[in-house]
PDB file of C-alpha atoms in Angstrom:
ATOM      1  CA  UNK E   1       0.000   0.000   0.000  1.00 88.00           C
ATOM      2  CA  UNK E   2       2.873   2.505   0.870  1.00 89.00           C
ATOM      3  CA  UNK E   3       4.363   1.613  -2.588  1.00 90.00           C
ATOM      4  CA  UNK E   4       1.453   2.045  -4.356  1.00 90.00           C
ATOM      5  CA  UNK E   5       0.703   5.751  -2.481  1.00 93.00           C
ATOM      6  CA  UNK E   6       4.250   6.445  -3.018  1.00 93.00           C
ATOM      7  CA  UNK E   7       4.013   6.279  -6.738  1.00 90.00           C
ATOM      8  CA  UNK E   8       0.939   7.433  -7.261  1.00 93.00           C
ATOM      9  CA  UNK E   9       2.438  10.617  -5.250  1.00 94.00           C
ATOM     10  CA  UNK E  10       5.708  10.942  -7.585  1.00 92.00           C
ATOM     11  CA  UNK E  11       3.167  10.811 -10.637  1.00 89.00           C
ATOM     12  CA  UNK E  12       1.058  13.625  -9.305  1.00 90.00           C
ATOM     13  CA  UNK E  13       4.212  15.756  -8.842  1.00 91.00           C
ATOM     14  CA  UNK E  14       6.043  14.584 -12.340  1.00 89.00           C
ATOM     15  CA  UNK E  15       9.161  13.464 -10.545  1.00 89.00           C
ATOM     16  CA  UNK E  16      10.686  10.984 -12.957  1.00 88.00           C
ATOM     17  CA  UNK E  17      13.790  11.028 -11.253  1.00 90.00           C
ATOM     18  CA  UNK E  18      11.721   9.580  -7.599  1.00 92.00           C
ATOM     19  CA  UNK E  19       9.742   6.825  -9.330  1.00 92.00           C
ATOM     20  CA  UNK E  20      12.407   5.148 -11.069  1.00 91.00           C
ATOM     21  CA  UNK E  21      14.477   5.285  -7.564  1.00 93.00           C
ATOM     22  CA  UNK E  22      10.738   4.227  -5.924  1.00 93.00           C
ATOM     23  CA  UNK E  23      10.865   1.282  -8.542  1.00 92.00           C
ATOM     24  CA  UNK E  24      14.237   0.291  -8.136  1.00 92.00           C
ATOM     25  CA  UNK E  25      13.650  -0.187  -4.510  1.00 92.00           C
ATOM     26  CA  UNK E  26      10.963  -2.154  -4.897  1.00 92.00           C
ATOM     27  CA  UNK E  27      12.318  -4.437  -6.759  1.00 90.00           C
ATOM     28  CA  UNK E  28      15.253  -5.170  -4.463  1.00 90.00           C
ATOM     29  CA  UNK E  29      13.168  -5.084  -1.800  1.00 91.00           C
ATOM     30  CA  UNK E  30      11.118  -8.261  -3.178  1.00 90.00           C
ATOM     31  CA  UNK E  31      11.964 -11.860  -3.020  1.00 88.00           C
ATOM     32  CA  UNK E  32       9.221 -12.842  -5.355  1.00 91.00           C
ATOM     33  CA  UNK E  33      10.938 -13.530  -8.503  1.00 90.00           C
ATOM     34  CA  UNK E  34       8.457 -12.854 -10.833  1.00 91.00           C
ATOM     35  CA  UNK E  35       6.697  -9.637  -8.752  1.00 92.00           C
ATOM     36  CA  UNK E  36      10.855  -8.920  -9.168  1.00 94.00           C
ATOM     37  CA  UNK E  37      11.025  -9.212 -12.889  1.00 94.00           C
ATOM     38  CA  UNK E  38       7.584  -6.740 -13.366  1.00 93.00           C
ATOM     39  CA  UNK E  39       9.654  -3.825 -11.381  1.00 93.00           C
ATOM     40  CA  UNK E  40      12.121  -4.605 -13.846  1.00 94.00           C
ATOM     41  CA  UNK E  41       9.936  -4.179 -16.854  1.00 94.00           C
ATOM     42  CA  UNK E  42       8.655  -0.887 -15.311  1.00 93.00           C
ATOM     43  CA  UNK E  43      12.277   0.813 -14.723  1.00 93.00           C
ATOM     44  CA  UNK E  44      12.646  -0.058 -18.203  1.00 94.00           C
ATOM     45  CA  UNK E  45       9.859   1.373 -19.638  1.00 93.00           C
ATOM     46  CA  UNK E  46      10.481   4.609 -17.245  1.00 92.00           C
ATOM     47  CA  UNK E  47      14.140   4.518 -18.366  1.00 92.00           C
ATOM     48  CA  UNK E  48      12.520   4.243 -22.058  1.00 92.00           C
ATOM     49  CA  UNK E  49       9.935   6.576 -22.031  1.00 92.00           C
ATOM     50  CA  UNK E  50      10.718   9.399 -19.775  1.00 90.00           C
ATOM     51  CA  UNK E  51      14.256   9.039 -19.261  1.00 89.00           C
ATOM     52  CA  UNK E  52      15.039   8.664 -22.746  1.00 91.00           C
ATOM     53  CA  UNK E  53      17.719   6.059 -21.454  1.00 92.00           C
ATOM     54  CA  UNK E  54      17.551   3.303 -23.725  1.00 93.00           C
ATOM     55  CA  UNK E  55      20.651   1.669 -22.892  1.00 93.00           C
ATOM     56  CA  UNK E  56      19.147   1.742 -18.965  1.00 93.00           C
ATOM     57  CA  UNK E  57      16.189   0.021 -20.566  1.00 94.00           C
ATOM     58  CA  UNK E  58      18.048  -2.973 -21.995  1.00 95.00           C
ATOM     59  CA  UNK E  59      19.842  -3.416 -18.742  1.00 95.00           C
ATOM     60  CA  UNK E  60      16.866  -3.686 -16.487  1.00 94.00           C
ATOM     61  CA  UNK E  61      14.868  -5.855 -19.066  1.00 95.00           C
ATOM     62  CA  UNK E  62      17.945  -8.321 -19.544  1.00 95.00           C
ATOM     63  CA  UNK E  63      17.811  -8.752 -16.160  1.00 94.00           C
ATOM     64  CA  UNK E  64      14.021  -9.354 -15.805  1.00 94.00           C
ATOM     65  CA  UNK E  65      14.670 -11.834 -18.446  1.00 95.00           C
ATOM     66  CA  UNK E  66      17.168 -13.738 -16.404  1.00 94.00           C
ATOM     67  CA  UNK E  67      14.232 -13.996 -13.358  1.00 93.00           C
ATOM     68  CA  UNK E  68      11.314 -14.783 -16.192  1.00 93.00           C
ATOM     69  CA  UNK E  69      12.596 -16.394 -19.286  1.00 94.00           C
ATOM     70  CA  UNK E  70       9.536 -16.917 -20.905  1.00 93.00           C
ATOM     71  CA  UNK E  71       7.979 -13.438 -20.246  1.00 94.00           C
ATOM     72  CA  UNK E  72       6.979 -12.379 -23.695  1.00 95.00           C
ATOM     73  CA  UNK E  73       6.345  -8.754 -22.838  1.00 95.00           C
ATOM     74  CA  UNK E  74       9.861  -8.518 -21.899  1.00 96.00           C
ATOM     75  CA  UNK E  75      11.336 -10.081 -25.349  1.00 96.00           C
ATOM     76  CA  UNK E  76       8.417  -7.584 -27.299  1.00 96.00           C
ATOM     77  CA  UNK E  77      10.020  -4.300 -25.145  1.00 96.00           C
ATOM     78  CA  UNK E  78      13.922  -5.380 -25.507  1.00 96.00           C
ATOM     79  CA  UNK E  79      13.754  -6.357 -29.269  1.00 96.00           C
ATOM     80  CA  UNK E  80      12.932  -2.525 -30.400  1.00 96.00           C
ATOM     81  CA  UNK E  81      15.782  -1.042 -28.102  1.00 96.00           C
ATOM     82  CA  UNK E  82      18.140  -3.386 -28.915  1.00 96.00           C
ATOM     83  CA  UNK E  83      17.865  -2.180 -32.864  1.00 96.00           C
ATOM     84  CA  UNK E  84      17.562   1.424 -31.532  1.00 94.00           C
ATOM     85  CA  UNK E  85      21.340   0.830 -30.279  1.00 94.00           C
ATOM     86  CA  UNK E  86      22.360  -1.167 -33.235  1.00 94.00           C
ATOM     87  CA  UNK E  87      23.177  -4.381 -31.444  1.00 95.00           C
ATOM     88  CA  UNK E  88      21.778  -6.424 -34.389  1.00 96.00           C
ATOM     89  CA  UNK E  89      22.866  -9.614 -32.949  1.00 95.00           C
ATOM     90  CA  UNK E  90      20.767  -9.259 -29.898  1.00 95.00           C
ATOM     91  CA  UNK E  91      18.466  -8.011 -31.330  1.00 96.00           C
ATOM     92  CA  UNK E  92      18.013 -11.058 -34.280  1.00 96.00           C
ATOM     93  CA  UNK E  93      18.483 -13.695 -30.870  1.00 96.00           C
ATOM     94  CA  UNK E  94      15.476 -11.520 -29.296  1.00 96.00           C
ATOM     95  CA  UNK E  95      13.075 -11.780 -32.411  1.00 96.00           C
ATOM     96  CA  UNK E  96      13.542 -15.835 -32.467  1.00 95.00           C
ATOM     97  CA  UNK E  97      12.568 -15.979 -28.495  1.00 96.00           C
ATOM     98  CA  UNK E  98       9.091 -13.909 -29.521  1.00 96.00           C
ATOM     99  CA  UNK E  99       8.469 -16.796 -31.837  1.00 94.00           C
ATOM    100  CA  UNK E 100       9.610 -19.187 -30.164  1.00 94.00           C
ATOM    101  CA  UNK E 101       6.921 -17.778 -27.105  1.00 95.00           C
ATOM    102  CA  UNK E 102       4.261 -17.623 -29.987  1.00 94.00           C
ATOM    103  CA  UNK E 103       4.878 -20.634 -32.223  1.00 90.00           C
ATOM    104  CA  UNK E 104       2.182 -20.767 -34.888  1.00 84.00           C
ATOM    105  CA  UNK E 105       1.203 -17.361 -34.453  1.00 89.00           C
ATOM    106  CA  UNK E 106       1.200 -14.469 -37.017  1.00 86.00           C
ATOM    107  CA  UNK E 107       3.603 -12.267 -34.145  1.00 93.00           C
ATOM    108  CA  UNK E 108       5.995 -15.760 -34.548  1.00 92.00           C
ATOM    109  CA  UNK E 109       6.049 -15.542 -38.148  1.00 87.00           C
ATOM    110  CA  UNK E 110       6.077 -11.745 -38.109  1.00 91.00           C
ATOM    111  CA  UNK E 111       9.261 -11.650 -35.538  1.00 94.00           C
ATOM    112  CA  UNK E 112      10.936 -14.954 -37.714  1.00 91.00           C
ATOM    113  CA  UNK E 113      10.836 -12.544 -41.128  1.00 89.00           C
ATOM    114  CA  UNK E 114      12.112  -9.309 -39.229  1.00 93.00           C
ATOM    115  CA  UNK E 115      15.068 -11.522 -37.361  1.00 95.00           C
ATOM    116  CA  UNK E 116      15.900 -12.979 -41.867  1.00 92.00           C
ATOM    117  CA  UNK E 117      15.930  -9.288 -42.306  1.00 92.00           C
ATOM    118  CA  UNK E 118      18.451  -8.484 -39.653  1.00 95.00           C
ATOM    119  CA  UNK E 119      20.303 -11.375 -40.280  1.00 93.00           C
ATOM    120  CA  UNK E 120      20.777 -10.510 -43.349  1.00 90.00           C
ATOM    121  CA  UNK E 121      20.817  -6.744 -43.641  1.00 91.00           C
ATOM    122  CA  UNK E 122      22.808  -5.732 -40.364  1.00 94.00           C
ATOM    123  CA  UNK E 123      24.818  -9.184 -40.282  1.00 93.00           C
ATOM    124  CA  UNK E 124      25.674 -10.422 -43.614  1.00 91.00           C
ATOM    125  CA  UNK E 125      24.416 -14.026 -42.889  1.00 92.00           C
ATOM    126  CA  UNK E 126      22.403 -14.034 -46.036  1.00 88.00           C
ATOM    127  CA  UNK E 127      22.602 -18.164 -45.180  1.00 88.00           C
ATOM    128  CA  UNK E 128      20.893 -18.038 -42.106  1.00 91.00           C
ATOM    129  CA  UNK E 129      18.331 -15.621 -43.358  1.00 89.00           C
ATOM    130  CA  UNK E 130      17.543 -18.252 -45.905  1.00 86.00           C
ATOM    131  CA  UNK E 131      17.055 -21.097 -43.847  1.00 87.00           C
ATOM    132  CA  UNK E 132      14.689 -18.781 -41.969  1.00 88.00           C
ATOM    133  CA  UNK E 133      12.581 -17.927 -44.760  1.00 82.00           C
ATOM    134  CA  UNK E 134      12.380 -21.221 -45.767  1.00 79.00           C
ATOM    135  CA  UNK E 135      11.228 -22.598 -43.220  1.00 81.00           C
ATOM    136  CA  UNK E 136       8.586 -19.743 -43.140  1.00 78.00           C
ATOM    137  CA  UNK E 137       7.137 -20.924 -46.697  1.00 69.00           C
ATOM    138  CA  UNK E 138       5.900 -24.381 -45.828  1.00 59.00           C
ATOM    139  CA  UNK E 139       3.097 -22.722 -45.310  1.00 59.00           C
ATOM    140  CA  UNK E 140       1.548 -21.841 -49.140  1.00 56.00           C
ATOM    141  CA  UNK E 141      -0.424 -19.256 -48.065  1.00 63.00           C
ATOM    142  CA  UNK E 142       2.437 -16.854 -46.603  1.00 71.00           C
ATOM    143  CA  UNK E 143       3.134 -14.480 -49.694  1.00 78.00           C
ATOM    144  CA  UNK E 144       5.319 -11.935 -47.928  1.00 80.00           C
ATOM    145  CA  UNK E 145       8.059 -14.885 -47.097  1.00 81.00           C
ATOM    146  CA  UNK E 146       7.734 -16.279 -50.636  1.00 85.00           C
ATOM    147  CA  UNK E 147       8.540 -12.966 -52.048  1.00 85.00           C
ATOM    148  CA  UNK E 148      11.181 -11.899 -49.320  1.00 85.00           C
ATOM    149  CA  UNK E 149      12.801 -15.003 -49.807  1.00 85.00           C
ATOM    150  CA  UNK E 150      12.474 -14.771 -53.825  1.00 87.00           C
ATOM    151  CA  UNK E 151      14.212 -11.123 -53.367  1.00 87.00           C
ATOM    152  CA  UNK E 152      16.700 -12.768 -51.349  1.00 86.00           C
ATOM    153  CA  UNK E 153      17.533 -15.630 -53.905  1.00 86.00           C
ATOM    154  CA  UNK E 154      18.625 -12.813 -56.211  1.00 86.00           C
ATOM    155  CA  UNK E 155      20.756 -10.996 -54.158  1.00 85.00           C
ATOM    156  CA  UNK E 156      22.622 -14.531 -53.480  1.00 83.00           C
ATOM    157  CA  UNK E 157      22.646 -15.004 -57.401  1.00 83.00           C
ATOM    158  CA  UNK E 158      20.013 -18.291 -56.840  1.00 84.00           C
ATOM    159  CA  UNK E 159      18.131 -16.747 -60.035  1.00 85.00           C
ATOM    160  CA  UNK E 160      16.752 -20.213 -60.768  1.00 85.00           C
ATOM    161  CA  UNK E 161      15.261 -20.539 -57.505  1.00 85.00           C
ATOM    162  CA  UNK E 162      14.094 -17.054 -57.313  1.00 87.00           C
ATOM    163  CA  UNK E 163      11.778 -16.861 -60.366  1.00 87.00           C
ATOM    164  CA  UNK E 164      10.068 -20.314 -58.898  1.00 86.00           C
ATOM    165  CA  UNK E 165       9.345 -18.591 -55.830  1.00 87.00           C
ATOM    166  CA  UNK E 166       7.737 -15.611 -57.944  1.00 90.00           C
ATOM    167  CA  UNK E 167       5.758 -18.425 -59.820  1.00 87.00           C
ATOM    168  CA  UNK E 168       4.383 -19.993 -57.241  1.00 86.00           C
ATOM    169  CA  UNK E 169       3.477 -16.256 -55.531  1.00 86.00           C
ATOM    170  CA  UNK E 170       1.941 -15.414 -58.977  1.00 88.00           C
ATOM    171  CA  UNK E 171      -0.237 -18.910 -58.692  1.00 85.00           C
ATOM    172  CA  UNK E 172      -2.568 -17.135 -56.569  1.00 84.00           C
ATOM    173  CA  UNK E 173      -3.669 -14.044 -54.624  1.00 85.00           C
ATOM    174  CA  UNK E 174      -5.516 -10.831 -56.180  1.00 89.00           C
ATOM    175  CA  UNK E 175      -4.651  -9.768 -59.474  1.00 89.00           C
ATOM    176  CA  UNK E 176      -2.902  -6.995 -58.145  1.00 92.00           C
ATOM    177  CA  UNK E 177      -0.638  -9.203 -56.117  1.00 91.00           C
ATOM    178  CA  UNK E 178      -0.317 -11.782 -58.758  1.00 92.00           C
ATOM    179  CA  UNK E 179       0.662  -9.453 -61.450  1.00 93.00           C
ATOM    180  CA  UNK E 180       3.281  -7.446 -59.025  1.00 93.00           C
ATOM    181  CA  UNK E 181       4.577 -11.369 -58.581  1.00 92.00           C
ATOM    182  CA  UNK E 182       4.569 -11.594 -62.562  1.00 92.00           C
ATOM    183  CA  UNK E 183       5.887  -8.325 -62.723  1.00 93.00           C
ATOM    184  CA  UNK E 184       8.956  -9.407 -60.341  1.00 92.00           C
ATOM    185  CA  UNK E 185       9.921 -12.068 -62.346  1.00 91.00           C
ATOM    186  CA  UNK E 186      10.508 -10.859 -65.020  1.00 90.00           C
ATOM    187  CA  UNK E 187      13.145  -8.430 -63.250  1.00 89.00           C
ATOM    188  CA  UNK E 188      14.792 -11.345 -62.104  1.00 88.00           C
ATOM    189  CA  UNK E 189      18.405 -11.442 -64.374  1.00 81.00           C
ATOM    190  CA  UNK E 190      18.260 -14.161 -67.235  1.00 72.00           C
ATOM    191  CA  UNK E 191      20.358 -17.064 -66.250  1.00 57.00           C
ATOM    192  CA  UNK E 192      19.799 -20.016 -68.097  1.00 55.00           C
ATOM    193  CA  UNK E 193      16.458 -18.894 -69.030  1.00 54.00           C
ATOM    194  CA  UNK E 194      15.677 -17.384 -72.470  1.00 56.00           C
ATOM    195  CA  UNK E 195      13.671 -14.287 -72.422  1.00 67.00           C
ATOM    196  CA  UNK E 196      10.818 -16.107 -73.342  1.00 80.00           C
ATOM    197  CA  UNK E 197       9.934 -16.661 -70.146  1.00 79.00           C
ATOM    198  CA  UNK E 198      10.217 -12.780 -69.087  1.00 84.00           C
ATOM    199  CA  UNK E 199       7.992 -12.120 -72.347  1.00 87.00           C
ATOM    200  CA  UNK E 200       5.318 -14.641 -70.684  1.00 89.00           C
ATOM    201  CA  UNK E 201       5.280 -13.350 -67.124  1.00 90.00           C
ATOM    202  CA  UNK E 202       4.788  -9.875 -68.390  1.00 92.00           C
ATOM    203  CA  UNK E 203       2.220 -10.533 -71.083  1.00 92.00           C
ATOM    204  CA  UNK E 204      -0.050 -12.563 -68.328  1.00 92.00           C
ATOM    205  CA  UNK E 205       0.483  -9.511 -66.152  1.00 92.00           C
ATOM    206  CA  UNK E 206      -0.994  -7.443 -68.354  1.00 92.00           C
ATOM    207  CA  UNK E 207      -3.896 -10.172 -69.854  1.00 91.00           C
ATOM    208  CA  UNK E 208      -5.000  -9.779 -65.417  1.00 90.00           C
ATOM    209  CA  UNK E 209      -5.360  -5.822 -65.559  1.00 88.00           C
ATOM    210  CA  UNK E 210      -7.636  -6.224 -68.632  1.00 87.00           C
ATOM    211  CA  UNK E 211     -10.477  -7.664 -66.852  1.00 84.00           C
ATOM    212  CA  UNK E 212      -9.429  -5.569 -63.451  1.00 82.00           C
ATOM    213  CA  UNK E 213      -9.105  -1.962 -63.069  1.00 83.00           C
ATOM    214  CA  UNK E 214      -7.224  -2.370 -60.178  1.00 88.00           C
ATOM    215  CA  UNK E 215      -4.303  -4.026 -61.459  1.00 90.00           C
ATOM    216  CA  UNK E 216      -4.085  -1.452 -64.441  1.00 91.00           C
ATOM    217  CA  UNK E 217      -3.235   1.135 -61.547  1.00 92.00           C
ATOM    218  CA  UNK E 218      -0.753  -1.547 -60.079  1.00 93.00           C
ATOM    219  CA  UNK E 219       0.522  -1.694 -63.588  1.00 93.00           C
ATOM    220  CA  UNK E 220       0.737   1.931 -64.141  1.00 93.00           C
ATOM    221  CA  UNK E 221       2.763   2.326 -60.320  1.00 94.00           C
ATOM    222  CA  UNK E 222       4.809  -0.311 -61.520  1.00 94.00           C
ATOM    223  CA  UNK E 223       6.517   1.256 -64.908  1.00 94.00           C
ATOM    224  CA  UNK E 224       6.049   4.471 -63.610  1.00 93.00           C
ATOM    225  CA  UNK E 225       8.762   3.450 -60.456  1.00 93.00           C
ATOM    226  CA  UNK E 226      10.784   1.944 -62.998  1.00 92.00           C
ATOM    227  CA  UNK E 227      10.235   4.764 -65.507  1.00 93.00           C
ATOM    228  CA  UNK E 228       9.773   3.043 -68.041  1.00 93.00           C
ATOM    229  CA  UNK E 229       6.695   3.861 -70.257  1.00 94.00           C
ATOM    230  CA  UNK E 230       8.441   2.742 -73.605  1.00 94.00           C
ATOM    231  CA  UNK E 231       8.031  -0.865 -71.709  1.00 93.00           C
ATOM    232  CA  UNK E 232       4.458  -0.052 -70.399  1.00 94.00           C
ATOM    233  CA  UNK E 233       3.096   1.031 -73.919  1.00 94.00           C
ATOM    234  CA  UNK E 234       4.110  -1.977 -75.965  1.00 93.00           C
ATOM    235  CA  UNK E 235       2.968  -4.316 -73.817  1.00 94.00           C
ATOM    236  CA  UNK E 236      -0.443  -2.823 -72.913  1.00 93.00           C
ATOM    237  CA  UNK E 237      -1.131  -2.062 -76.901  1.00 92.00           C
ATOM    238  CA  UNK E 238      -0.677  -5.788 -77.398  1.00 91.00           C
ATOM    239  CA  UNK E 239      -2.853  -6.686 -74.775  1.00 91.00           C
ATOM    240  CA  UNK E 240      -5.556  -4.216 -75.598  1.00 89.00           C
ATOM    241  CA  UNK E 241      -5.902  -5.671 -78.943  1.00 86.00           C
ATOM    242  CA  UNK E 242      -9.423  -7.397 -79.897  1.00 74.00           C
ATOM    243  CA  UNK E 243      -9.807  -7.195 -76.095  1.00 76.00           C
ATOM    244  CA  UNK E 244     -13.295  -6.146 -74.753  1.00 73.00           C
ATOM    245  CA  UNK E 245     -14.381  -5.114 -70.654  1.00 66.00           C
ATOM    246  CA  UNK E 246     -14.198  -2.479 -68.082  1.00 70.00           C
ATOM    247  CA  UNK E 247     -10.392  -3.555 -67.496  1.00 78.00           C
ATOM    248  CA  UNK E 248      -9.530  -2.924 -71.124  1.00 88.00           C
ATOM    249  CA  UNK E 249     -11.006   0.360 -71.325  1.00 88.00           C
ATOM    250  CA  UNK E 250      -9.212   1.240 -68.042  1.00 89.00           C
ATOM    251  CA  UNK E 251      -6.021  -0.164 -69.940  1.00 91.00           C
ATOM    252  CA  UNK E 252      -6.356   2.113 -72.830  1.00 90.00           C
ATOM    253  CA  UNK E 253      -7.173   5.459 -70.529  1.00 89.00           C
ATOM    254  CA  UNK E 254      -3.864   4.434 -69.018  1.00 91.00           C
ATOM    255  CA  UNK E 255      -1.704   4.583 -72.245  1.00 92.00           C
ATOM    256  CA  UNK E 256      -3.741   7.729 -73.395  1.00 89.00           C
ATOM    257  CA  UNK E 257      -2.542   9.416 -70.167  1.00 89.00           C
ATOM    258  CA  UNK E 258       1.177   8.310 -70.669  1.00 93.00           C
ATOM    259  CA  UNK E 259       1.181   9.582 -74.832  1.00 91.00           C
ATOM    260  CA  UNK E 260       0.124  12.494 -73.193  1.00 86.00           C
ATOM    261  CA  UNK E 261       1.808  13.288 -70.234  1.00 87.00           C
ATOM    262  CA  UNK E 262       4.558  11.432 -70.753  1.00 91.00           C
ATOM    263  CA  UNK E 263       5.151  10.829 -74.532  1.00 90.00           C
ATOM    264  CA  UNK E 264       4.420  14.546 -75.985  1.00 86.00           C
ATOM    265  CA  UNK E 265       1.640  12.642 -78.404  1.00 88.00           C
ATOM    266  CA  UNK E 266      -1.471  14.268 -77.783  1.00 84.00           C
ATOM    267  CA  UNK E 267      -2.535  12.609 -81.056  1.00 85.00           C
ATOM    268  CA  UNK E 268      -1.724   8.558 -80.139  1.00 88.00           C
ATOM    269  CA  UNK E 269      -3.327   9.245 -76.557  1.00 86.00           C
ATOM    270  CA  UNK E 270      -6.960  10.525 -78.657  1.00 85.00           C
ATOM    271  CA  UNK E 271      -6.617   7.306 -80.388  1.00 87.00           C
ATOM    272  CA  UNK E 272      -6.490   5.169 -77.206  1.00 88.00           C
ATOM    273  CA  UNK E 273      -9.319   7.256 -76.020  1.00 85.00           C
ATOM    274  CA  UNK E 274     -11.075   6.950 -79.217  1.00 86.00           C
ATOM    275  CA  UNK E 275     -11.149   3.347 -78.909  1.00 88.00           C
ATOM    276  CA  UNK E 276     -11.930   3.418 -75.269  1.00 86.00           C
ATOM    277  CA  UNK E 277     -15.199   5.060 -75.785  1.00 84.00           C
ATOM    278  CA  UNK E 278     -16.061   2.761 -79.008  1.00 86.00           C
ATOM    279  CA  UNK E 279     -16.246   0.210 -75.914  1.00 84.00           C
ATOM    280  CA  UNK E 280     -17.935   2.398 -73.595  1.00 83.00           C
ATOM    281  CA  UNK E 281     -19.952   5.519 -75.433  1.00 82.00           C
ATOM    282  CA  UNK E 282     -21.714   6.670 -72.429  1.00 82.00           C
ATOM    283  CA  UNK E 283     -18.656   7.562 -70.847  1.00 81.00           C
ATOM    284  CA  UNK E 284     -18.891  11.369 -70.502  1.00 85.00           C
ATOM    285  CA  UNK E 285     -16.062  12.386 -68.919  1.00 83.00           C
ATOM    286  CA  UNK E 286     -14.408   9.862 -71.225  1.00 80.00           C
ATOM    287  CA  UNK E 287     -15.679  11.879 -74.390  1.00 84.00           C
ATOM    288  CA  UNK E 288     -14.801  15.191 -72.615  1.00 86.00           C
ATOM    289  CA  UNK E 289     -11.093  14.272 -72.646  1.00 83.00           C
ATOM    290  CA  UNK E 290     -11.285  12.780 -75.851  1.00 82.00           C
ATOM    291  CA  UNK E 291     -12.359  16.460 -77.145  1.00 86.00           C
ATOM    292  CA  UNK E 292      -9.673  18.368 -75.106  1.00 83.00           C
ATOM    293  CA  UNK E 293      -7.061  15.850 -76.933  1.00 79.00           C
ATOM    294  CA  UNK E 294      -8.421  16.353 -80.215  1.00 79.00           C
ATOM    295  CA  UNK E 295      -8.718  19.849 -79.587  1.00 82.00           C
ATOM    296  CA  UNK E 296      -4.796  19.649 -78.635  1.00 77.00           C
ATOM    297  CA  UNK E 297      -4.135  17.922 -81.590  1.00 73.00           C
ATOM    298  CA  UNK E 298      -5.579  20.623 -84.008  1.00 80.00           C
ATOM    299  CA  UNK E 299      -8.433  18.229 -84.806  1.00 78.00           C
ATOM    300  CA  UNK E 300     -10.967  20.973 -83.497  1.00 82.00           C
ATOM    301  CA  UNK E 301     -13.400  20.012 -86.382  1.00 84.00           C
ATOM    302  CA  UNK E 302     -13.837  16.318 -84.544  1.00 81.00           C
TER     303      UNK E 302
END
């Protein structure tokens, strides 16, 4: 009860300084190991939060760690601190505890990708971070390991193995995820492979966004990051052709918005609109820009 007065008291008044002494008492005062361990976890998250004494922090939660080895909440508070200070090895060892506390979990999974990405990244064990991920992709259905693993395949010159791993991504999922899958693999560097395969992946790409306006914006995000719109327009004239639906009109308002704003051809973008609104004439705004482009064109008769 004194305790509890006590730091309600030092709260009132703001005094940072007093509670974390209060706290630090307290838990030398105890002989309950566990009681011991939550003072512990509250000098750290003082030390954290108003001390702005993150190196404090790890040294009281490394020790509540010692009392409680399975205290999750400890593991979850020490993992972000220990990247904060750039000990990447700690850190990586604290991220495989959390799943090892959480196995089947989407926090076990979550903390198993971050510790490939540290592993990687901040240590250079590009090995270990494969084995990670994996392990992670046993489990179909997990599209952010596939594709972290595919990425990682190609940085360790595994090109082979990395455009399966987009393939199987690409096997399902929305079209917008399957064609940014498609879309990948074809990045991947030819090894082995003739370009035939690249010319596949990218024309089924585009064949999704014509029957989704969605993945003509994905599409459109896509070549626009990569700046390359001579790429985007061959591909999506090919696709448009004797193609019909809403995702084929959205297609072709797409490459009349590159010719223009990209291409300086006012006059190839009113042809994509052109043939946009054969396939959807009640389209007023649709007809409004086609007239603005026509007008730019010096077609003002049409």
């Amino acid at each position: 009860d004194a305790f509890a007065r006590a730091r309600a008291l030092l709260e009132e008044n703001h005094d940072d300084a007093g509670l974390i002494d209060l706290v630090v008492a307290r838990a030398a005062a105890t002989a309950n190991g566990r009681e011991r361990a939550n003072m512990l976890k509250l000098q750290a998250a003082l030390q954290r939060d108003r001390m702005k004494d993150a190196r404090s922090a790890v040294a009281a939660l490394k020790q509540a760690i010692a009392l409680a080895p399975d205290d999750l909440d400890a593991y979850l508070m020490l993992a972000p601190l220990e990247e904060e200070q750039r000990w990447w090895q700690g850190a990586a060892d604290c991220y495989r505890k959390i799943a090892e506390l959480t196995p089947g979990s989407d926090q076990s999974r979550t903390a198993r990708l971050r510790e490939a990405q540290i592993r990687e990244d901040e240590l250079g064990d590009r090995e270990a971070a494969r084995v990670i991920l994996e392990e992670l992709i046993i489990d179909d259905t997990d599209r952010q390991a596939v594709r972290q693993m595919a990425q990682l395949c190609v940085r360790m010159g595994k090109r082979t193995r990395a455009r399966e791993l987009y393939l199987h991504a690409a096997s399902s999922g929305t079209a917008v995820e399957r064609i940014e899958d498609l879309l990948s693999l074809a990045q991947v560097p030819v090894d082995n492979v003739t370009d035939e395969a690249v010319e596949r992946a990218i024309a089924e790409a585009f064949a999704l966004a014509t029957s989704n306006k969605d993945g003509v914006l994905a599409l459109t995000r896509i070549y626009g990051q990569r700046n390359d719109w001579n790429g985007f327009i061959r591909h999506a004239e090919r696709a448009c052709e004797g193609q019909r639906g809403e995702g084929v009109v959205a297609l072709r308002l797409a490459l009349a918005s590159v010719y223009a704003d990209h291409m300086g051809r006012p006059d190839l973008a009113a042809a994509q609109l052109a043939a946009a609104r054969v396939l959807a004439p009640n389209d007023a705004a649709l007809t409004q820009r086609l007239a603005q482009l026509q007008l730019a064109s010096g077609q003002g008769d049409r």
